[in-house]
Coordinates of C-alpha atoms and ligand atoms in Angstrom, one line a residue:
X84 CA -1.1 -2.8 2.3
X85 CA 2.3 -2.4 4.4
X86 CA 2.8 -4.8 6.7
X87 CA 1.1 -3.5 10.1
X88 CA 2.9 -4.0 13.8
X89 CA -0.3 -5.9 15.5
X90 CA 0.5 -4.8 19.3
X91 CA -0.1 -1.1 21.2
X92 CA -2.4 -0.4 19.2
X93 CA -5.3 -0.3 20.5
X94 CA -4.2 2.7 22.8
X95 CA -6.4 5.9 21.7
X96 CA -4.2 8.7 20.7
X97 CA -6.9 10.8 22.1
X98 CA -8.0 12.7 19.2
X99 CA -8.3 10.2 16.1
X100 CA -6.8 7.4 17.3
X101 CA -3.3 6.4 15.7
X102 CA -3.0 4.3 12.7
X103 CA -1.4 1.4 12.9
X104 CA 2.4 1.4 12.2
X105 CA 4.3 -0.5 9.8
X106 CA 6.5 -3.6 10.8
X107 CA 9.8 -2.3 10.7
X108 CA 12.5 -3.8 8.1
X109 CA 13.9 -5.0 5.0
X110 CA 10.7 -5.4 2.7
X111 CA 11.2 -8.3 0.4
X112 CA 8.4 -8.6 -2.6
X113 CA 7.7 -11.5 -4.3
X114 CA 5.4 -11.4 -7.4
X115 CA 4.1 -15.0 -6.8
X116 CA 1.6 -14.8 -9.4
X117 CA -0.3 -13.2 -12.1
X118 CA -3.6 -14.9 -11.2
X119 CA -6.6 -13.1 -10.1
X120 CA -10.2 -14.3 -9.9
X121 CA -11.4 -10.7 -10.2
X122 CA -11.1 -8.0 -13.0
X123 CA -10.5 -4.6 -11.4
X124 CA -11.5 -1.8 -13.8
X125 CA -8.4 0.6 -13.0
X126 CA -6.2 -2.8 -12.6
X127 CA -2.6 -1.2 -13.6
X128 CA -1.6 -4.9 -13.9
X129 CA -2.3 -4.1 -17.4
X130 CA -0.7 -7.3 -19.1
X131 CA -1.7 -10.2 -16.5
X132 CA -0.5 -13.5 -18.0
X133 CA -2.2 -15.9 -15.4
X134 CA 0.7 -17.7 -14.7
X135 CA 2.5 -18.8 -11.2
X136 CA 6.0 -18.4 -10.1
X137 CA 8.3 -21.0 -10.0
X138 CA 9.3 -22.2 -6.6
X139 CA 12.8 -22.4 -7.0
X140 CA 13.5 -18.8 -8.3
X141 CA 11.5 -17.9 -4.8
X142 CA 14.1 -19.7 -3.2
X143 CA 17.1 -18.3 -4.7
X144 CA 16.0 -14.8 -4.3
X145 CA 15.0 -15.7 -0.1
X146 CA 18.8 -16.8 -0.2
X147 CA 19.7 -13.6 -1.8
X148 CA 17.9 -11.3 0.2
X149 CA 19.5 -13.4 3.7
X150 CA 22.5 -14.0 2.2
X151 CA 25.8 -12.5 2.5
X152 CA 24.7 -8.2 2.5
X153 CA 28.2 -7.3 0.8
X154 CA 26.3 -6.1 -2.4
X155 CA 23.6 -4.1 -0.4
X156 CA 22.9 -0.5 -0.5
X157 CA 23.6 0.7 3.1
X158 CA 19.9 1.5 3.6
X159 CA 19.0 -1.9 2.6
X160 CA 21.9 -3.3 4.7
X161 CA 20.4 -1.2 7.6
X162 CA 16.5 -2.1 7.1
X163 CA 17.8 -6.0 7.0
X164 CA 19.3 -5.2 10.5
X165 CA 15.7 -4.0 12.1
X166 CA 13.5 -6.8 10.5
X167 CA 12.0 -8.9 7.4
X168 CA 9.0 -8.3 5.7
X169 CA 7.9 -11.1 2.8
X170 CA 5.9 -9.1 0.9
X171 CA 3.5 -11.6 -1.1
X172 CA 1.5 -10.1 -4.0
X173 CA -0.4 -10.8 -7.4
X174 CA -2.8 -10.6 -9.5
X175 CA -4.0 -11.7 -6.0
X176 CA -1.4 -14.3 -4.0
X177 CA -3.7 -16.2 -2.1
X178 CA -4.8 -17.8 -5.7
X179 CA -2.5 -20.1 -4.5
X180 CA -2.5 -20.6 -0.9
X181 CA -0.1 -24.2 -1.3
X182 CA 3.2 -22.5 -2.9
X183 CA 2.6 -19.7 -0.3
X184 CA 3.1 -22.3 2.6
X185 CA 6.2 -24.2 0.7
X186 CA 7.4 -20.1 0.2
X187 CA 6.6 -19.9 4.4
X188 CA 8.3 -23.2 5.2
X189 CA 11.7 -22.3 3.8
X190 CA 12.0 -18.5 4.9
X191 CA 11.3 -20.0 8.2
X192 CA 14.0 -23.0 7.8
X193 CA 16.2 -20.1 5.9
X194 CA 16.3 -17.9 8.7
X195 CA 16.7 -20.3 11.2
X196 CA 19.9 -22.2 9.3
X197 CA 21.8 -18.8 8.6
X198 CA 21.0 -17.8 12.0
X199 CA 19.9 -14.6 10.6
X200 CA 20.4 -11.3 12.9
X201 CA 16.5 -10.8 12.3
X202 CA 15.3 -14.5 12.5
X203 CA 13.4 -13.7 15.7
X204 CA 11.6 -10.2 13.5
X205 CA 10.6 -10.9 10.5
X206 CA 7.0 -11.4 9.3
X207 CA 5.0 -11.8 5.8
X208 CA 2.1 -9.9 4.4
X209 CA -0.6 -10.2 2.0
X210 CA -3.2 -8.0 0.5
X211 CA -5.8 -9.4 -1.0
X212 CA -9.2 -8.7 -2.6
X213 CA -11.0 -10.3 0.5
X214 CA -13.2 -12.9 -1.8
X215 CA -11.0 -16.2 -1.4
X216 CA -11.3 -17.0 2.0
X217 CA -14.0 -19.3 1.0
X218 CA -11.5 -22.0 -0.4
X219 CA -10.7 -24.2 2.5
X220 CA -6.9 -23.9 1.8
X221 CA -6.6 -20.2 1.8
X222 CA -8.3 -20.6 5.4
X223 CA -6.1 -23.2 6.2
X224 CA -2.7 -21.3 5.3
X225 CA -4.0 -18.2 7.0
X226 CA -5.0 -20.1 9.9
X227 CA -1.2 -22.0 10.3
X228 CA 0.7 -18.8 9.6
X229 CA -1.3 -16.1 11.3
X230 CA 1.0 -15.0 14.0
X231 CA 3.7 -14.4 11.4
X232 CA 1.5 -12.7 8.9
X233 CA -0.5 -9.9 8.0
X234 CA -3.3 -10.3 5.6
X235 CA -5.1 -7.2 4.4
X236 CA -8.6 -6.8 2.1
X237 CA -8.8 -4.0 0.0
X238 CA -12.5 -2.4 0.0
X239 CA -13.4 0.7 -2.3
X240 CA -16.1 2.1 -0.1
X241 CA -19.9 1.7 0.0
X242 CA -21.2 -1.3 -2.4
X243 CA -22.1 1.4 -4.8
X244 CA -18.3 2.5 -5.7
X245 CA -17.2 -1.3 -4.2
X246 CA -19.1 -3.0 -6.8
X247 CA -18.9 -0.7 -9.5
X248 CA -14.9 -1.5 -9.7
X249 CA -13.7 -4.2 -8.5
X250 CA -16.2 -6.9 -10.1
X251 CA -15.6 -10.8 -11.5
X252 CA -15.2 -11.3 -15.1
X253 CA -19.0 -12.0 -15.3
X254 CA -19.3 -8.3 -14.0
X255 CA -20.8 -8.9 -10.5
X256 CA -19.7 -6.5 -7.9
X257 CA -17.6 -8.8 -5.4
X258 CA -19.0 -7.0 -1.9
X259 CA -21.7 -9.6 -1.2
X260 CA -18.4 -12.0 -1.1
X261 CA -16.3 -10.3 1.0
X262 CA -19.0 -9.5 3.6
X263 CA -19.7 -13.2 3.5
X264 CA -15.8 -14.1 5.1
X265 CA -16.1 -11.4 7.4
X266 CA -16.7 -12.9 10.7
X267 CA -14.0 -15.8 9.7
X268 CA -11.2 -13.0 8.5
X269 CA -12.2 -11.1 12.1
X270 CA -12.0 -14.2 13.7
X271 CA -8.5 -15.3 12.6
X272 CA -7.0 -11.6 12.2
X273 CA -9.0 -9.6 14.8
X274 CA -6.8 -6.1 15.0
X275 CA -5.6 -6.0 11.5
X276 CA -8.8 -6.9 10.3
X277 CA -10.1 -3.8 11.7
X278 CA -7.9 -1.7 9.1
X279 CA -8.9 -1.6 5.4
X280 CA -6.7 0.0 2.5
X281 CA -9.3 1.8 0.3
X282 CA -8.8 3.6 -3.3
X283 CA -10.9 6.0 -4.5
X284 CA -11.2 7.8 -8.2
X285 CA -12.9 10.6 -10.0
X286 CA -15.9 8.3 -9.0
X287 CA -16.0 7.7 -6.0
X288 CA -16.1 11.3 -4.8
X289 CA -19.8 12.1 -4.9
X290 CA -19.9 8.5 -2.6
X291 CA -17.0 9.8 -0.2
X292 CA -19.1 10.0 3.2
X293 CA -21.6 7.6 2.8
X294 CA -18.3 5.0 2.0
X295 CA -17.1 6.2 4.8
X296 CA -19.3 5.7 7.0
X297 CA -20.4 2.6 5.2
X298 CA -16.4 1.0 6.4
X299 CA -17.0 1.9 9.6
X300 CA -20.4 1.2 10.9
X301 CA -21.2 -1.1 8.6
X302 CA -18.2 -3.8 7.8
X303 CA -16.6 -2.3 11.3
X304 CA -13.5 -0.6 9.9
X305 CA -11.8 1.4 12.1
X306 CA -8.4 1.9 10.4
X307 CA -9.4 3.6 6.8
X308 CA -6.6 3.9 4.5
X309 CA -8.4 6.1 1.6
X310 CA -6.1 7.1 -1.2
X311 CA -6.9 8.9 -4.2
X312 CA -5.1 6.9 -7.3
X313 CA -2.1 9.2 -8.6
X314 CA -3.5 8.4 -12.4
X315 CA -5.4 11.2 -14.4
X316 CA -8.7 10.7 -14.1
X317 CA -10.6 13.7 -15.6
X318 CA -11.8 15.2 -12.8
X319 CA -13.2 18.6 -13.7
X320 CA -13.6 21.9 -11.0
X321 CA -17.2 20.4 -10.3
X322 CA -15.7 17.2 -9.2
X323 CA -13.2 19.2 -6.8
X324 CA -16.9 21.3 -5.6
X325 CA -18.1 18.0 -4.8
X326 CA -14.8 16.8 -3.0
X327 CA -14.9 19.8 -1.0
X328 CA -18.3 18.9 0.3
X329 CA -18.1 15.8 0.8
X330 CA -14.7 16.3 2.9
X331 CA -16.7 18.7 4.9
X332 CA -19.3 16.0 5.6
X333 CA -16.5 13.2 6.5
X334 CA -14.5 15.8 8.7
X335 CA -17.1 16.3 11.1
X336 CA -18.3 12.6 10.9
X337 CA -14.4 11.6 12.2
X338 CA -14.7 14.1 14.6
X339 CA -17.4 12.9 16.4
X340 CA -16.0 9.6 16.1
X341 CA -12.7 10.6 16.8
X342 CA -11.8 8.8 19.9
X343 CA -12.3 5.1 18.0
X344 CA -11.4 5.6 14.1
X345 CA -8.7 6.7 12.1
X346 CA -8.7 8.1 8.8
X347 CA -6.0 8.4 6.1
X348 CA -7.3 11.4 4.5
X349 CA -6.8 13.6 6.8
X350 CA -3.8 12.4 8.7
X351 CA -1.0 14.5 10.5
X352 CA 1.0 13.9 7.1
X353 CA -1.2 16.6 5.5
X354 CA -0.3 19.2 7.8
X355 CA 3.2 20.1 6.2
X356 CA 3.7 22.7 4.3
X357 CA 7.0 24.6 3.5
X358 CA 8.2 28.1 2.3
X359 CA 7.6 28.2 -1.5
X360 CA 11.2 30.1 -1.4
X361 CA 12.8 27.3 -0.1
X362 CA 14.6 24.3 -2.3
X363 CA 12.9 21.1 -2.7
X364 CA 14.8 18.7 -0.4
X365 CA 17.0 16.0 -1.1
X366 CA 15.2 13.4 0.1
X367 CA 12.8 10.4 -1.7
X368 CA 9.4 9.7 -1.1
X369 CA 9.2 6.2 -0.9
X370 CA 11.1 2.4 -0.2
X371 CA 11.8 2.6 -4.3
X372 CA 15.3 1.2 -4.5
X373 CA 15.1 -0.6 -1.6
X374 CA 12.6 -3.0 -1.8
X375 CA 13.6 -5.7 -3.8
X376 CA 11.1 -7.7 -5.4
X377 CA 11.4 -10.4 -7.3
X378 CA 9.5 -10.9 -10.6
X379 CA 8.3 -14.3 -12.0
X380 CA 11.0 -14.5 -14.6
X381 CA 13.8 -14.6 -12.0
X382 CA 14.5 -10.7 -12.0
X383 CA 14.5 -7.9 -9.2
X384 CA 13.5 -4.6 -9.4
X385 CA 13.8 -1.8 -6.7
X386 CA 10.0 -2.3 -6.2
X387 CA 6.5 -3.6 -7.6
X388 CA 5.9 -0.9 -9.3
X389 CA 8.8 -1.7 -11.8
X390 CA 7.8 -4.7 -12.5
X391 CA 7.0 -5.4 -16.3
X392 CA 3.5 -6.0 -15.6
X393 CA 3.0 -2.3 -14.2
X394 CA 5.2 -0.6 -16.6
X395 CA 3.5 -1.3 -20.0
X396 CA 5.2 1.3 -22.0
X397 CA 8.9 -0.8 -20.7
X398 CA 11.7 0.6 -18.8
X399 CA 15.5 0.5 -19.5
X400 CA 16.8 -2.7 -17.6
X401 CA 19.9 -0.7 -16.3
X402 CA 17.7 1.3 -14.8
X403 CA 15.0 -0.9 -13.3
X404 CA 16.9 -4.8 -12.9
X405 CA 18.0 -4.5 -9.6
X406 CA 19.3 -8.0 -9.5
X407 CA 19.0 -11.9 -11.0
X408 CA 18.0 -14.9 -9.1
X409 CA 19.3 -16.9 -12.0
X410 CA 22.8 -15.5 -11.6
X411 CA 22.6 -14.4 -7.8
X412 CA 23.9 -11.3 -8.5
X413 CA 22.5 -8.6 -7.3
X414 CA 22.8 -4.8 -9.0
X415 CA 23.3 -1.9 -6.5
X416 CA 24.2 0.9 -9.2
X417 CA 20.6 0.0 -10.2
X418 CA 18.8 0.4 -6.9
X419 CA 21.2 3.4 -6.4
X420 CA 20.1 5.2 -9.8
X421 CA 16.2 4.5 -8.4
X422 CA 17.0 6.3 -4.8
X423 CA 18.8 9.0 -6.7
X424 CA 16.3 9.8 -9.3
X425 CA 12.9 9.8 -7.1
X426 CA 14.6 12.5 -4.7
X427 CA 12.0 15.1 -4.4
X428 CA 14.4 17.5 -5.5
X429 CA 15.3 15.5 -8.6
X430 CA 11.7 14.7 -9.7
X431 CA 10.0 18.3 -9.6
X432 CA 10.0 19.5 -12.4
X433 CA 6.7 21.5 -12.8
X434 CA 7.2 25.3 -11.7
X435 CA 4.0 25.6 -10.3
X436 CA 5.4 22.4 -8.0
X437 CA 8.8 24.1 -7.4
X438 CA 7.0 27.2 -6.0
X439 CA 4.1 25.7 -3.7
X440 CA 4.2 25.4 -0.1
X441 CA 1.7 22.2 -0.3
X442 CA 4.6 20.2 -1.8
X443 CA 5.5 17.8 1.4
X444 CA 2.5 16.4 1.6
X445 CA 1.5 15.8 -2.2
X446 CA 2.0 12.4 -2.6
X447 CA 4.2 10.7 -6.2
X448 CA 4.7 7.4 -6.8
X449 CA 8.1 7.5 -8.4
X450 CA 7.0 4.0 -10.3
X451 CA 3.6 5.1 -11.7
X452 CA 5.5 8.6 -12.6
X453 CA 8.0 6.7 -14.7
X454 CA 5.3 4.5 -16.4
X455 CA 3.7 7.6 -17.5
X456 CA 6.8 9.9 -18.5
X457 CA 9.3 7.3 -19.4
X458 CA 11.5 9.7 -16.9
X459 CA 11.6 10.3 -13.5
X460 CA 9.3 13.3 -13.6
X461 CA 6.7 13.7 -10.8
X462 CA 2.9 13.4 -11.5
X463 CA 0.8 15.9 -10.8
X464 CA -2.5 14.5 -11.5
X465 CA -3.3 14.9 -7.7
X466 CA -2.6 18.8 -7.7
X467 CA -6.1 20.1 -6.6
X468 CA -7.0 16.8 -4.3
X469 CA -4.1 17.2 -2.0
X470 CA -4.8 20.6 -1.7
X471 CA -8.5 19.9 -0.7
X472 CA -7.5 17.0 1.6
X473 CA -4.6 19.2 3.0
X474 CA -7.2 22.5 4.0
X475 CA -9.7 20.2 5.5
X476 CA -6.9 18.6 7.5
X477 CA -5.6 21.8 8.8
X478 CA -9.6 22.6 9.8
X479 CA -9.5 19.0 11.5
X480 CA -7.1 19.3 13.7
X481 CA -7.8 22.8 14.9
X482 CA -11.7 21.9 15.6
X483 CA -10.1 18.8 17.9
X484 CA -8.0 21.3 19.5
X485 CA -10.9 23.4 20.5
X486 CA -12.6 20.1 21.4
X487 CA -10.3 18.7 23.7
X488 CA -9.5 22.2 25.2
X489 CA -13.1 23.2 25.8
X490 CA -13.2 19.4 27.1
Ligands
LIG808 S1 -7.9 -7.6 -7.1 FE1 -6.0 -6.5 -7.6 S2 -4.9 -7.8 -9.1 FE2 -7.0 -8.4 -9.0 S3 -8.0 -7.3 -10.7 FE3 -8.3 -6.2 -8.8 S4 -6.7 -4.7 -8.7 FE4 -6.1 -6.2 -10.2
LIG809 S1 1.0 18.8 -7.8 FE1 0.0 20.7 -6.9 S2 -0.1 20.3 -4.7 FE2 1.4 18.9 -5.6 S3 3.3 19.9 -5.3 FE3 2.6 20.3 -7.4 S4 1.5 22.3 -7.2 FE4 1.7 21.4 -5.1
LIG810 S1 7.6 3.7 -6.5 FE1 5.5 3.7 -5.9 S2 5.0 1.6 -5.3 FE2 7.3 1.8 -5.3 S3 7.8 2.3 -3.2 FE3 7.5 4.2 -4.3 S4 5.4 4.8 -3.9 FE4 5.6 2.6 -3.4

């Protein structure tokens, strides 16, 4: 979960209300460990090793990423001028709640002693499987850095589809878990814990609405981030029958909710379309090549989704080593290649992509694409999904249009 700007926004935007935005800035990832007390069934961390990162190689790469910018890209050099995100991820980070604080402790003494031009904007985030808030030094690490950081629980909809997924290695759904920190996680974090990031699969569709609902009236959700995961997996024309449906069924749920929840699905995003006779522009997708994140063996990559543990079939280091704590040197023509190759223009390939006006909004993840292609070729996995999700968004918005103007 990107790292969310916690003020203004609990203004209503009137219709659904707005989601919240991203803290801007350079975001900085660090792989602190492989650890995770829960066993995911789609868990692309496909070769967890359970180990930590070592403190020092944090360190270095902090001093890299404030350091001097000489050996930046000029976006990176640019995002570094607006803000710092510390971007703290796993297997699940808060496994180890006491190196995050050491990690805490010297960005803030870092930014202070290089008088950084964003030492007064910069912030750290977390996403996390919501069931370790009951160890009392998770609690207390949250609790010390709260102002400073973003912590956000991932939920897969109603326990059903929750508990069917993301289980413990003994199997048990972990719902009953999270719902047990609730109140504490409100307590401590009471706007962004009002926003949950949400994935669904070929099996959560016939559950769509009632997860839906579920979030919001039940663990009181308001911000719901529902993605469909980019993978293939094997949905058939009766799963997109069903999608349909249930779309229908969550559309005019939102809408008469619309003046206190937001929901990713059908977002603004959805509405843009261009003329199939058109070009593909020549412009990327995503933050690939300029968020550097730092792996436990001392490498950077232009983003988590390069790292080793997410790319199973391997990637050519010239292509994905953005840089080396070890060393201190940092890789540009790396990070360059990545910016270059996940252009939109670059990575279509299919014609059926090259020719359809639903392109803008059909979302790649440049990472996940190479892990599957061993190239830079766009997925397209989600063909008939964004489609579904894009019509019932255009049907959205023009039913709140009549609302409010009949209003
Ligand atoms: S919580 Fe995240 S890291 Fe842990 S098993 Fe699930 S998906 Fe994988
Ligand atoms: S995958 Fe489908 S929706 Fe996406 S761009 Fe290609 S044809 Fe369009
Ligand atoms: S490659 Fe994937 S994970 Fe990385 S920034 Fe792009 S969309 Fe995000």
């Amino acid at each position: 979960m990107g790292l969310m700007e916690l003020s203004e926004h609990l203004e209503l935007g009137g219709n659904m209300i707005r989601n919240l935005e991203e803290f801007p800035g350079l975001n900085c990832t660090i792989n602190t460990t492989e650890q995770c007390n829960l066993r995911c069934r789609y868990c692309y961390e496909v070769s967890k090793r359970s180990r930590n990162i070592d403190f020092d190689l944090c360190k270095r790469f902090i001093d890299m990423v404030t350091g001097p910018q000489d050996q930046f890209t000029p976006m990176m050099r640019k995002l570094a001028s607006e803000g710092m995100i510390f971007d703290f991820i796993g297997g699940d980070s808060l496994m180890d709640p006491a190196l995050l604080d050491r990690i805490a402790l010297y960005i803030t003494y870092r930014m202070k002693s290089v008088g950084h031009p964003a030492r007064d904007r910069w912030r750290m985030s977390i996403s996390t499987n919501g069931t370790l808030f009951g160890n009392p030094e998770v609690r207390q690490f949250c609790e010390r850095w709260k102002d400073l950081l973003s912590v956000g629980v991932s939920i897969d909809g109603c326990p059903e589809i929750h508990d069917r997924y993301r289980v413990f290695p003994n199997g048990e759904g972990s719902m009953e878990r999270i719902r047990q920190w609730l109140p504490w996680y409100r307590e401590v974090f009471p706007i962004q814990s009002r926003s949950t990031k949400s994935t669904c699969s070929k099996a959560s569709i016939p559950y769509l609405y009632e997860s839906l609902v579920y979030m919001h009236e039940t663990l009181g959700f308001d911000w719901i981030n529902q993605n469909f995961i980019m993978e293939d997996t094997g949905c058939t024309d009766e799963d997109y029958t069903l999608l349909d449906e249930q779309m229908g069924k969550c559309v005019r749920y939102v809408l008469d909710h619309r003046n206190e929840m937001y929901w990713g699905m059908i977002d603004r995003l959805y509405l843009q379309r261009r003329n199939p006779d058109d070009p593909i522009p020549d412009i990327g997708r995503c933050g690939s090549g300029c968020m550097p994140c730092l792996s436990l063996d001392g490498l950077i990559y232009p983003c988590f989704r390069w790292l080793p543990i997410s790319q199973p079939g391997g990637v050519d280091p010239k292509i994905a080593i953005s840089g080396d704590v070890r060393t201190g040197r940092w890789f540009p023509g790396a990070m360059d290649l990545i910016l270059e190759k996940s252009k939109r223009s670059e990575c279509t390939k299919d014609p059926k992509c090259l020719k359809c006006e639903y392109e803008p909004c059909c979302p790649f993840c440049i990472g996940g694409c190479y892990a599957e292609h061993g190239d830079f070729i766009r997925t397209t996995h989600i063909c008939e999904i964004t489609k579904i999700q894009a019509r019932w968004a255009e049907h959205y918005w023009r039913e709140y249009e009549s609302l409010e103007n009949a209003g």
